[in-house]
Amino acid sequence: MSQPAWADSDLKAVRLRTEYKINPVTDVANPRLSWELTSAVRGQVQTAYQIVVASSVQQLAATKADLWDSGKVMGNATNQVEYKGVPLASRMICYWKVRSWDKNGQPGAWSSPATWEMGLLSKADWKADWIGNDLTALGKGKTYHLPPAPFFRKEAILKPAIKRARLYVTALGLYEFYINEKRIGKDYFTPGWTDYNKRVYYQTYDVTADLKPGKNALGAILADGWYAGYLGYALLVGNPVVRGFYGDVPLLKAQLEVEYANGGKEVITTNQGWKTNHGPIVEADILNGETYNATLEFPGWNKPGFTDSAWKTAAVYPDKADRDVDVYPGDPIRVFQELKAKTVTPKPGGKYLFDLGQNFAGIVRLRVTGNKGDTIRLRYGEVLFPNGDIMTENLRKARATDTYVLKGDKQGETWVPRFTYHGFQYVEVSGFRMPPAKDAITGIVLTSATPEAGSFTTDNKLVNQLYHNIVWTQRSNYFDVPTDCPQRDERLGWTGDAQTYVQSATFNNDIAAFYTKWLVDLNDAQRADKAYPIYAPAPNVRKTDTYSPGWSEAGIICPYTIYKTYNDTRVIRAFWPNMVAYLDFMARKTNGDVIYKEASFEDISPKGGFGDWLSVGKKTPPDMLATLYYGYVTAMMAEMATAIGKSTEAAAYEANVNKIRQAFLAHYADETGKFKTNAAAYGDGEGYVDGKMGFDGHTQTAYANAIYMHMLNAGQTAKAGNWLVDLIEANNGKLSTGFLGVKPLLPALSATGHSNEAYKLLLSTDYPSWGFEVVNGANTIWERWNSYVKGKGFENNAGMNSFNHYAFGSVNEWLFENAAGIKVGKPGYRTFIIRPEIAGTGINAVDATYHSINGPIKTAWKKTGKMTALTVTVPANTKATVFIPVTHSGEILESNKPLESGSSIRMIERSNGYQSVEVGSGTYQFTSQ
Ligand code: BGC
């Protein structure tokens, strides 16, 4: 396969990205560039690269780098390479390409060109005013205060020969923007949720093709959104504030910049020259739904020539000087897929029930024909009662109802709400005159458009369904922020859920941009005492909401995971002072004890924090978990300090980890290594989550976390693994873990040589287990192990019973890292480990792919009779340590030849049922008897 020496290399740079995105708009001053490498040559590496950046396609084609020529840079870097050329100004478009030299020092071809465009880099670039229309007084309702959505319009006369046009647009609230009737962009819920007191994001759209010389009409609709609408459970808990957490009146800021062929420029901005009115969108609220009265439409409002004399002048609102206006760094919310109704069932009272076949987050498209004034009401539910009625109790105070009033168009009417979303599979519709066709309702799946990154299939249907459920639950909850659930009056960026699931999430989708955004939310939400909050963004939806061990650590665990997964040291640098301040806070909370003894967190509500939320049986002491987490994140701080060259800090954190480990064992373990607690310190448990169940240190959750977090030495780890197995056996072979115990459970079993026990739990269908949800009909991950039981019904609907809650889906980490066996080595998977765990029974084949920032990794294993086959694909410029399972003592073949060291394979050792080898890039087919 090696190339003749005279030929150029086949090494090719593909998938060029800037700040994690393909041809984006960014306001990062020195954007980071990345590419992936392809080559048909085994063991291929990049020995050098060259990047060229130019201000025009022509100059780039001629390799005239007027912005930056990196020159030939030695080394294997292919990602997080910072632009270091001439300083970039607002609005510039940068064209770039890259080429790489291979292991023989031969250059590959130049890549295809890619671009990025600079946004508005300074606040002074913004000439637009915030405009609004205060309709709060019109929002009077009995339970809900829901004002109508204001419309805005303005006409602009443009000259001929428009060369380039950009729309920069944002809102405090949610916006939709139109030019000459056309909706601009495909994004939903723009500009996204932030702490609007500190920052708001804007979108940039290339609207060159949407404008024409002469009269153009600009239009916008605003809704309350996260800014002014209802949030979380504020209404449910009787919080003094239930809506309008950031402001009452949604505002718009837009700037249309037009460049003519002759070099002339024109800027049209929101200001008091805009007209406003309210009309068909009578109510629009994320949690409570949208009401659209089509009889109140203003036909042609967003077309030139519309008579707006009845519209009033928009009001200009002052800017907040210290509020940043930044380019949206995340992935926008987009339509993922449409779902056709599977069935339509008539129900009493002229209602019809549509089943869309999958629980998801999104909206519907309604098609209806009827008379003017006919009213269609849509209610949404995730599941049905045994009698076939839609179950909505679990939505709690989220009204989640959309209403459409017909204008009476004989051709039929189509409506899609745009400022609300629901978590549902079923839609109950009332108000049809005639029995509806199946396409009267179409599901529209919305999600943050995180690129797909992984796949996982086995020969076991139950496990495949579980994986399907995990993927759909992530899709439903990665919705601008990582939410707990998409349906009830909550939908908050719960930090505990986020931290426990983040590693799992990386395997399904590329979450780098999504988390780049949310980590800003999380750090913007750091409290005055420096603790990270329980949800971010953090409008206090309950006065007593503070912080919680197991939740707050998201402030360290999430950046760490992004660093490891994407080789991203910028997140470490950006949030380093915040993370240090948080650890200082945690250090103060030890009261000089190094660790947290029982009842250390009586000052928060609930006492001790949320602990092992929704576990079964006796509670693991929250202080013990807080201690384990403290050690765990301190170790992460040490590693991150090293990554950014802070060796003194690294040594200090490392030393503290050791102290925490020792103090943990001294306090929470007896001389045999068995975990214990002083349960008496919790009194009768009053004020603690499930405190009445009593506390015990000897739990599955305790051992699983201690092992997973490397808080024990080798001997103690082995013992802890045995205790863990004993506890599972004593519990009739079942798990008992909650939010904090479930993620480490299977990894801890695997780490201590109990892979078969891990598989047993994975394949169990008894309560509580993942399989129990599947056999009870789940197509998403449930909040509770027994959210619904066939023949028995629901568990605690009115309290908390979400059917789309990703926390228990954190088993995904084990599916990829252990069942398929893909584990990160050097950050960004520059090196990685393939060590699949072969199941004793139940599963005979696993096939997984993971598209890392260094390219696609594949692993597939299959057992047939005595033979185990393992196929592995290692991307160019990476190295893997592969553990080839040797079930029997026979020979190992690679692509049908005896396995031996060669140019891209190096034998390491045979132990514990594996032959380990180090391999360079390429595809390898190993078989062993
Ligand atoms: C949310 C959780 C969250 C928890 C705090 C719940 O209401 O849905 O997922 O982490 O509160 O314990």
mmCIF file with all atom_site columns, N, CA and C in Angstrom, residues 417-471:
data_model
loop_
_atom_site.group_PDB
_atom_site.id
_atom_site.type_symbol
_atom_site.label_atom_id
_atom_site.label_alt_id
_atom_site.label_comp_id
_atom_site.label_asym_id
_atom_site.label_entity_id
_atom_site.label_seq_id
_atom_site.pdbx_PDB_ins_code
_atom_site.Cartn_x
_atom_site.Cartn_y
_atom_site.Cartn_z
_atom_site.occupancy
_atom_site.B_iso_or_equiv
_atom_site.pdbx_formal_charge
_atom_site.auth_seq_id
_atom_site.auth_comp_id
_atom_site.auth_asym_id
_atom_site.auth_atom_id
_atom_site.pdbx_PDB_model_num
ATOM 1   N N  . PRO A 1 417 ? -47.449 26.379 15.229 1.00 0.00 ? 417 PRO A N  1
ATOM 2   C CA . PRO A 1 417 ? -47.034 27.327 16.279 1.00 0.00 ? 417 PRO A CA 1
ATOM 3   C C  . PRO A 1 417 ? -45.523 27.481 16.242 1.00 0.00 ? 417 PRO A C  1
ATOM 4   N N  . ARG A 1 418 ? -45.021 28.648 16.639 1.00 0.00 ? 418 ARG A N  1
ATOM 5   C CA . ARG A 1 418 ? -43.568 28.816 16.538 1.00 0.00 ? 418 ARG A CA 1
ATOM 6   C C  . ARG A 1 418 ? -42.891 29.285 17.807 1.00 0.00 ? 418 ARG A C  1
ATOM 7   N N  . PHE A 1 419 ? -43.650 29.669 18.796 1.00 0.00 ? 419 PHE A N  1
ATOM 8   C CA . PHE A 1 419 ? -43.012 30.206 20.004 1.00 0.00 ? 419 PHE A CA 1
ATOM 9   C C  . PHE A 1 419 ? -43.281 29.345 21.231 1.00 0.00 ? 419 PHE A C  1
ATOM 10  N N  . THR A 1 420 ? -43.656 28.095 20.987 1.00 0.00 ? 420 THR A N  1
ATOM 11  C CA . THR A 1 420 ? -43.895 27.176 22.087 1.00 0.00 ? 420 THR A CA 1
ATOM 12  C C  . THR A 1 420 ? -43.366 25.826 21.651 1.00 0.00 ? 420 THR A C  1
ATOM 13  N N  . TYR A 1 421 ? -43.134 24.933 22.599 1.00 0.00 ? 421 TYR A N  1
ATOM 14  C CA . TYR A 1 421 ? -42.875 23.540 22.214 1.00 0.00 ? 421 TYR A CA 1
ATOM 15  C C  . TYR A 1 421 ? -43.371 22.642 23.329 1.00 0.00 ? 421 TYR A C  1
ATOM 16  N N  . HIS A 1 422 ? -43.538 21.395 22.973 1.00 0.00 ? 422 HIS A N  1
ATOM 17  C CA . HIS A 1 422 ? -44.107 20.441 23.912 1.00 0.00 ? 422 HIS A CA 1
ATOM 18  C C  . HIS A 1 422 ? -43.295 19.153 23.889 1.00 0.00 ? 422 HIS A C  1
ATOM 19  N N  . GLY A 1 423 ? -43.429 18.360 24.954 1.00 0.00 ? 423 GLY A N  1
ATOM 20  C CA . GLY A 1 423 ? -42.839 17.024 24.972 1.00 0.00 ? 423 GLY A CA 1
ATOM 21  C C  . GLY A 1 423 ? -43.998 16.058 24.867 1.00 0.00 ? 423 GLY A C  1
ATOM 22  N N  . PHE A 1 424 ? -44.089 15.275 23.784 1.00 0.00 ? 424 PHE A N  1
ATOM 23  C CA . PHE A 1 424 ? -45.312 14.486 23.557 1.00 0.00 ? 424 PHE A CA 1
ATOM 24  C C  . PHE A 1 424 ? -45.132 13.409 22.500 1.00 0.00 ? 424 PHE A C  1
ATOM 25  N N  . GLN A 1 425 ? -46.066 12.479 22.527 1.00 0.00 ? 425 GLN A N  1
ATOM 26  C CA . GLN A 1 425 ? -46.222 11.514 21.442 1.00 0.00 ? 425 GLN A CA 1
ATOM 27  C C  . GLN A 1 425 ? -47.654 11.591 20.902 1.00 0.00 ? 425 GLN A C  1
ATOM 28  N N  . TYR A 1 426 ? -48.566 11.992 21.803 1.00 0.00 ? 426 TYR A N  1
ATOM 29  C CA . TYR A 1 426 ? -49.995 12.007 21.460 1.00 0.00 ? 426 TYR A CA 1
ATOM 30  C C  . TYR A 1 426 ? -50.521 13.437 21.412 1.00 0.00 ? 426 TYR A C  1
ATOM 31  N N  . VAL A 1 427 ? -51.434 13.684 20.485 1.00 0.00 ? 427 VAL A N  1
ATOM 32  C CA . VAL A 1 427 ? -52.097 14.982 20.415 1.00 0.00 ? 427 VAL A CA 1
ATOM 33  C C  . VAL A 1 427 ? -53.600 14.716 20.431 1.00 0.00 ? 427 VAL A C  1
ATOM 34  N N  . GLU A 1 428 ? -54.276 15.336 21.374 1.00 0.00 ? 428 GLU A N  1
ATOM 35  C CA . GLU A 1 428 ? -55.733 15.227 21.411 1.00 0.00 ? 428 GLU A CA 1
ATOM 36  C C  . GLU A 1 428 ? -56.299 16.509 20.818 1.00 0.00 ? 428 GLU A C  1
ATOM 37  N N  . VAL A 1 429 ? -57.076 16.352 19.743 1.00 0.00 ? 429 VAL A N  1
ATOM 38  C CA . VAL A 1 429 ? -57.547 17.521 19.017 1.00 0.00 ? 429 VAL A CA 1
ATOM 39  C C  . VAL A 1 429 ? -59.070 17.590 19.107 1.00 0.00 ? 429 VAL A C  1
ATOM 40  N N  . SER A 1 430 ? -59.571 18.756 19.446 1.00 0.00 ? 430 SER A N  1
ATOM 41  C CA . SER A 1 430 ? -61.023 18.930 19.438 1.00 0.00 ? 430 SER A CA 1
ATOM 42  C C  . SER A 1 430 ? -61.374 20.068 18.497 1.00 0.00 ? 430 SER A C  1
ATOM 43  N N  . GLY A 1 431 ? -62.579 20.045 17.976 1.00 0.00 ? 431 GLY A N  1
ATOM 44  C CA . GLY A 1 431 ? -63.057 21.148 17.147 1.00 0.00 ? 431 GLY A CA 1
ATOM 45  C C  . GLY A 1 431 ? -63.137 20.864 15.663 1.00 0.00 ? 431 GLY A C  1
ATOM 46  N N  . PHE A 1 432 ? -62.762 19.665 15.231 1.00 0.00 ? 432 PHE A N  1
ATOM 47  C CA . PHE A 1 432 ? -62.895 19.347 13.799 1.00 0.00 ? 432 PHE A CA 1
ATOM 48  C C  . PHE A 1 432 ? -64.375 19.223 13.447 1.00 0.00 ? 432 PHE A C  1
ATOM 49  N N  . ARG A 1 433 ? -64.779 19.761 12.301 1.00 0.00 ? 433 ARG A N  1
ATOM 50  C CA . ARG A 1 433 ? -66.144 19.607 11.808 1.00 0.00 ? 433 ARG A CA 1
ATOM 51  C C  . ARG A 1 433 ? -66.386 18.225 11.227 1.00 0.00 ? 433 ARG A C  1
ATOM 52  N N  . MET A 1 434 ? -65.320 17.725 10.564 1.00 0.00 ? 434 MET A N  1
ATOM 53  C CA . MET A 1 434 ? -65.400 16.436 9.876  1.00 0.00 ? 434 MET A CA 1
ATOM 54  C C  . MET A 1 434 ? -64.306 15.545 10.447 1.00 0.00 ? 434 MET A C  1
ATOM 55  N N  . PRO A 1 435 ? -64.473 14.230 10.393 1.00 0.00 ? 435 PRO A N  1
ATOM 56  C CA . PRO A 1 435 ? -63.378 13.366 10.855 1.00 0.00 ? 435 PRO A CA 1
ATOM 57  C C  . PRO A 1 435 ? -62.092 13.722 10.101 1.00 0.00 ? 435 PRO A C  1
ATOM 58  N N  . PRO A 1 436 ? -61.012 13.946 10.814 1.00 0.00 ? 436 PRO A N  1
ATOM 59  C CA . PRO A 1 436 ? -59.772 14.403 10.164 1.00 0.00 ? 436 PRO A CA 1
ATOM 60  C C  . PRO A 1 436 ? -59.025 13.266 9.468  1.00 0.00 ? 436 PRO A C  1
ATOM 61  N N  . ALA A 1 437 ? -58.297 13.610 8.412  1.00 0.00 ? 437 ALA A N  1
ATOM 62  C CA . ALA A 1 437 ? -57.379 12.649 7.785  1.00 0.00 ? 437 ALA A CA 1
ATOM 63  C C  . ALA A 1 437 ? -56.153 12.540 8.684  1.00 0.00 ? 437 ALA A C  1
ATOM 64  N N  . LYS A 1 438 ? -55.351 11.501 8.441  1.00 0.00 ? 438 LYS A N  1
ATOM 65  C CA . LYS A 1 438 ? -54.154 11.300 9.282  1.00 0.00 ? 438 LYS A CA 1
ATOM 66  C C  . LYS A 1 438 ? -53.192 12.474 9.179  1.00 0.00 ? 438 LYS A C  1
ATOM 67  N N  . ASP A 1 439 ? -53.153 13.118 8.001  1.00 0.00 ? 439 ASP A N  1
ATOM 68  C CA . ASP A 1 439 ? -52.180 14.202 7.867  1.00 0.00 ? 439 ASP A CA 1
ATOM 69  C C  . ASP A 1 439 ? -52.724 15.541 8.372  1.00 0.00 ? 439 ASP A C  1
ATOM 70  N N  . ALA A 1 440 ? -53.844 15.498 9.095  1.00 0.00 ? 440 ALA A N  1
ATOM 71  C CA . ALA A 1 440 ? -54.316 16.727 9.746  1.00 0.00 ? 440 ALA A CA 1
ATOM 72  C C  . ALA A 1 440 ? -53.306 17.174 10.799 1.00 0.00 ? 440 ALA A C  1
ATOM 73  N N  . ILE A 1 441 ? -52.566 16.217 11.341 1.00 0.00 ? 441 ILE A N  1
ATOM 74  C CA . ILE A 1 441 ? -51.520 16.533 12.328 1.00 0.00 ? 441 ILE A CA 1
ATOM 75  C C  . ILE A 1 441 ? -50.216 15.859 11.904 1.00 0.00 ? 441 ILE A C  1
ATOM 76  N N  . THR A 1 442 ? -49.147 16.644 11.812 1.00 0.00 ? 442 THR A N  1
ATOM 77  C CA . THR A 1 442 ? -47.816 16.099 11.545 1.00 0.00 ? 442 THR A CA 1
ATOM 78  C C  . THR A 1 442 ? -46.903 16.552 12.676 1.00 0.00 ? 442 THR A C  1
ATOM 79  N N  . GLY A 1 443 ? -46.128 15.644 13.203 1.00 0.00 ? 443 GLY A N  1
ATOM 80  C CA . GLY A 1 443 ? -45.186 16.015 14.262 1.00 0.00 ? 443 GLY A CA 1
ATOM 81  C C  . GLY A 1 443 ? -43.950 16.668 13.666 1.00 0.00 ? 443 GLY A C  1
ATOM 82  N N  . ILE A 1 444 ? -43.467 17.725 14.309 1.00 0.00 ? 444 ILE A N  1
ATOM 83  C CA . ILE A 1 444 ? -42.248 18.392 13.857 1.00 0.00 ? 444 ILE A CA 1
ATOM 84  C C  . ILE A 1 444 ? -41.244 18.313 15.007 1.00 0.00 ? 444 ILE A C  1
ATOM 85  N N  . VAL A 1 445 ? -40.222 17.492 14.814 1.00 0.00 ? 445 VAL A N  1
ATOM 86  C CA . VAL A 1 445 ? -39.238 17.257 15.873 1.00 0.00 ? 445 VAL A CA 1
ATOM 87  C C  . VAL A 1 445 ? -38.224 18.394 15.859 1.00 0.00 ? 445 VAL A C  1
ATOM 88  N N  . LEU A 1 446 ? -38.094 19.066 16.995 1.00 0.00 ? 446 LEU A N  1
ATOM 89  C CA . LEU A 1 446 ? -37.124 20.154 17.118 1.00 0.00 ? 446 LEU A CA 1
ATOM 90  C C  . LEU A 1 446 ? -36.024 19.744 18.093 1.00 0.00 ? 446 LEU A C  1
ATOM 91  N N  . THR A 1 447 ? -34.815 20.179 17.790 1.00 0.00 ? 447 THR A N  1
ATOM 92  C CA . THR A 1 447 ? -33.692 19.911 18.701 1.00 0.00 ? 447 THR A CA 1
ATOM 93  C C  . THR A 1 447 ? -32.555 20.849 18.341 1.00 0.00 ? 447 THR A C  1
ATOM 94  N N  . SER A 1 448 ? -31.670 21.086 19.280 1.00 0.00 ? 448 SER A N  1
ATOM 95  C CA . SER A 1 448 ? -30.436 21.795 18.928 1.00 0.00 ? 448 SER A CA 1
ATOM 96  C C  . SER A 1 448 ? -29.702 20.925 17.923 1.00 0.00 ? 448 SER A C  1
ATOM 97  N N  . ALA A 1 449 ? -29.301 21.536 16.807 1.00 0.00 ? 449 ALA A N  1
ATOM 98  C CA . ALA A 1 449 ? -28.781 20.737 15.689 1.00 0.00 ? 449 ALA A CA 1
ATOM 99  C C  . ALA A 1 449 ? -27.341 20.305 15.923 1.00 0.00 ? 449 ALA A C  1
ATOM 100 N N  . THR A 1 450 ? -27.126 19.509 16.969 1.00 0.00 ? 450 THR A N  1
ATOM 101 C CA . THR A 1 450 ? -25.799 18.958 17.254 1.00 0.00 ? 450 THR A CA 1
ATOM 102 C C  . THR A 1 450 ? -25.525 17.857 16.227 1.00 0.00 ? 450 THR A C  1
ATOM 103 N N  . PRO A 1 451 ? -24.406 17.928 15.486 1.00 0.00 ? 451 PRO A N  1
ATOM 104 C CA . PRO A 1 451 ? -24.174 16.919 14.448 1.00 0.00 ? 451 PRO A CA 1
ATOM 105 C C  . PRO A 1 451 ? -24.132 15.498 15.022 1.00 0.00 ? 451 PRO A C  1
ATOM 106 N N  . GLU A 1 452 ? -24.705 14.560 14.310 1.00 0.00 ? 452 GLU A N  1
ATOM 107 C CA . GLU A 1 452 ? -24.676 13.173 14.782 1.00 0.00 ? 452 GLU A CA 1
ATOM 108 C C  . GLU A 1 452 ? -23.236 12.680 14.808 1.00 0.00 ? 452 GLU A C  1
ATOM 109 N N  . ALA A 1 453 ? -22.892 11.937 15.843 1.00 0.00 ? 453 ALA A N  1
ATOM 110 C CA . ALA A 1 453 ? -21.490 11.515 15.961 1.00 0.00 ? 453 ALA A CA 1
ATOM 111 C C  . ALA A 1 453 ? -21.337 10.022 16.195 1.00 0.00 ? 453 ALA A C  1
ATOM 112 N N  . GLY A 1 454 ? -22.397 9.336  16.569 1.00 0.00 ? 454 GLY A N  1
ATOM 113 C CA . GLY A 1 454 ? -22.198 7.939  16.927 1.00 0.00 ? 454 GLY A CA 1
ATOM 114 C C  . GLY A 1 454 ? -23.320 7.034  16.496 1.00 0.00 ? 454 GLY A C  1
ATOM 115 N N  . SER A 1 455 ? -23.024 5.742  16.516 1.00 0.00 ? 455 SER A N  1
ATOM 116 C CA . SER A 1 455 ? -24.072 4.749  16.309 1.00 0.00 ? 455 SER A CA 1
ATOM 117 C C  . SER A 1 455 ? -23.719 3.540  17.157 1.00 0.00 ? 455 SER A C  1
ATOM 118 N N  . PHE A 1 456 ? -24.734 2.801  17.542 1.00 0.00 ? 456 PHE A N  1
ATOM 119 C CA . PHE A 1 456 ? -24.511 1.645  18.413 1.00 0.00 ? 456 PHE A CA 1
ATOM 120 C C  . PHE A 1 456 ? -25.584 0.599  18.127 1.00 0.00 ? 456 PHE A C  1
ATOM 121 N N  . THR A 1 457 ? -25.175 -0.552 17.675 1.00 0.00 ? 457 THR A N  1
ATOM 122 C CA . THR A 1 457 ? -26.142 -1.641 17.401 1.00 0.00 ? 457 THR A CA 1
ATOM 123 C C  . THR A 1 457 ? -25.605 -2.953 17.945 1.00 0.00 ? 457 THR A C  1
ATOM 124 N N  . THR A 1 458 ? -26.525 -3.762 18.399 1.00 0.00 ? 458 THR A N  1
ATOM 125 C CA . THR A 1 458 ? -26.147 -5.101 18.854 1.00 0.00 ? 458 THR A CA 1
ATOM 126 C C  . THR A 1 458 ? -27.104 -6.108 18.216 1.00 0.00 ? 458 THR A C  1
ATOM 127 N N  . ASP A 1 459 ? -26.900 -7.376 18.505 1.00 0.00 ? 459 ASP A N  1
ATOM 128 C CA . ASP A 1 459 ? -27.859 -8.377 18.022 1.00 0.00 ? 459 ASP A CA 1
ATOM 129 C C  . ASP A 1 459 ? -28.956 -8.614 19.060 1.00 0.00 ? 459 ASP A C  1
ATOM 130 N N  . ASN A 1 460 ? -29.055 -7.729 20.043 1.00 0.00 ? 460 ASN A N  1
ATOM 131 C CA . ASN A 1 460 ? -30.058 -7.868 21.097 1.00 0.00 ? 460 ASN A CA 1
ATOM 132 C C  . ASN A 1 460 ? -31.084 -6.736 20.982 1.00 0.00 ? 460 ASN A C  1
ATOM 133 N N  . LYS A 1 461 ? -32.331 -7.114 20.737 1.00 0.00 ? 461 LYS A N  1
ATOM 134 C CA . LYS A 1 461 ? -33.393 -6.117 20.497 1.00 0.00 ? 461 LYS A CA 1
ATOM 135 C C  . LYS A 1 461 ? -33.620 -5.173 21.670 1.00 0.00 ? 461 LYS A C  1
ATOM 136 N N  . LEU A 1 462 ? -33.571 -5.744 22.881 1.00 0.00 ? 462 LEU A N  1
ATOM 137 C CA . LEU A 1 462 ? -33.822 -4.933 24.076 1.00 0.00 ? 462 LEU A CA 1
ATOM 138 C C  . LEU A 1 462 ? -32.780 -3.811 24.179 1.00 0.00 ? 462 LEU A C  1
ATOM 139 N N  . VAL A 1 463 ? -31.512 -4.173 23.959 1.00 0.00 ? 463 VAL A N  1
ATOM 140 C CA . VAL A 1 463 ? -30.435 -3.186 24.063 1.00 0.00 ? 463 VAL A CA 1
ATOM 141 C C  . VAL A 1 463 ? -30.542 -2.166 22.926 1.00 0.00 ? 463 VAL A C  1
ATOM 142 N N  . ASN A 1 464 ? -30.900 -2.632 21.744 1.00 0.00 ? 464 ASN A N  1
ATOM 143 C CA . ASN A 1 464 ? -31.071 -1.686 20.630 1.00 0.00 ? 464 ASN A CA 1
ATOM 144 C C  . ASN A 1 464 ? -32.189 -0.689 20.922 1.00 0.00 ? 464 ASN A C  1
ATOM 145 N N  . GLN A 1 465 ? -33.268 -1.190 21.525 1.00 0.00 ? 465 GLN A N  1
ATOM 146 C CA . GLN A 1 465 ? -34.371 -0.284 21.880 1.00 0.00 ? 465 GLN A CA 1
ATOM 147 C C  . GLN A 1 465 ? -33.905 0.699  22.955 1.00 0.00 ? 465 GLN A C  1
ATOM 148 N N  . LEU A 1 466 ? -33.121 0.206  23.913 1.00 0.00 ? 466 LEU A N  1
ATOM 149 C CA . LEU A 1 466 ? -32.593 1.091  24.952 1.00 0.00 ? 466 LEU A CA 1
ATOM 150 C C  . LEU A 1 466 ? -31.753 2.198  24.313 1.00 0.00 ? 466 LEU A C  1
ATOM 151 N N  . TYR A 1 467 ? -30.918 1.833  23.351 1.00 0.00 ? 467 TYR A N  1
ATOM 152 C CA . TYR A 1 467 ? -30.094 2.856  22.699 1.00 0.00 ? 467 TYR A CA 1
ATOM 153 C C  . TYR A 1 467 ? -30.966 3.868  21.945 1.00 0.00 ? 467 TYR A C  1
ATOM 154 N N  . HIS A 1 468 ? -31.966 3.360  21.257 1.00 0.00 ? 468 HIS A N  1
ATOM 155 C CA . HIS A 1 468 ? -32.926 4.247  20.578 1.00 0.00 ? 468 HIS A CA 1
ATOM 156 C C  . HIS A 1 468 ? -33.527 5.236  21.592 1.00 0.00 ? 468 HIS A C  1
ATOM 157 N N  . ASN A 1 469 ? -33.898 4.706  22.752 1.00 0.00 ? 469 ASN A N  1
ATOM 158 C CA . ASN A 1 469 ? -34.527 5.549  23.779 1.00 0.00 ? 469 ASN A CA 1
ATOM 159 C C  . ASN A 1 469 ? -33.567 6.630  24.284 1.00 0.00 ? 469 ASN A C  1
ATOM 160 N N  . ILE A 1 470 ? -32.307 6.248  24.450 1.00 0.00 ? 470 ILE A N  1
ATOM 161 C CA . ILE A 1 470 ? -31.294 7.210  24.910 1.00 0.00 ? 470 ILE A CA 1
ATOM 162 C C  . ILE A 1 470 ? -31.148 8.330  23.879 1.00 0.00 ? 470 ILE A C  1
ATOM 163 N N  . VAL A 1 471 ? -31.021 7.953  22.618 1.00 0.00 ? 471 VAL A N  1
ATOM 164 C CA . VAL A 1 471 ? -30.802 8.942  21.558 1.00 0.00 ? 471 VAL A CA 1
ATOM 165 C C  . VAL A 1 471 ? -31.984 9.906  21.456 1.00 0.00 ? 471 VAL A C  1
#
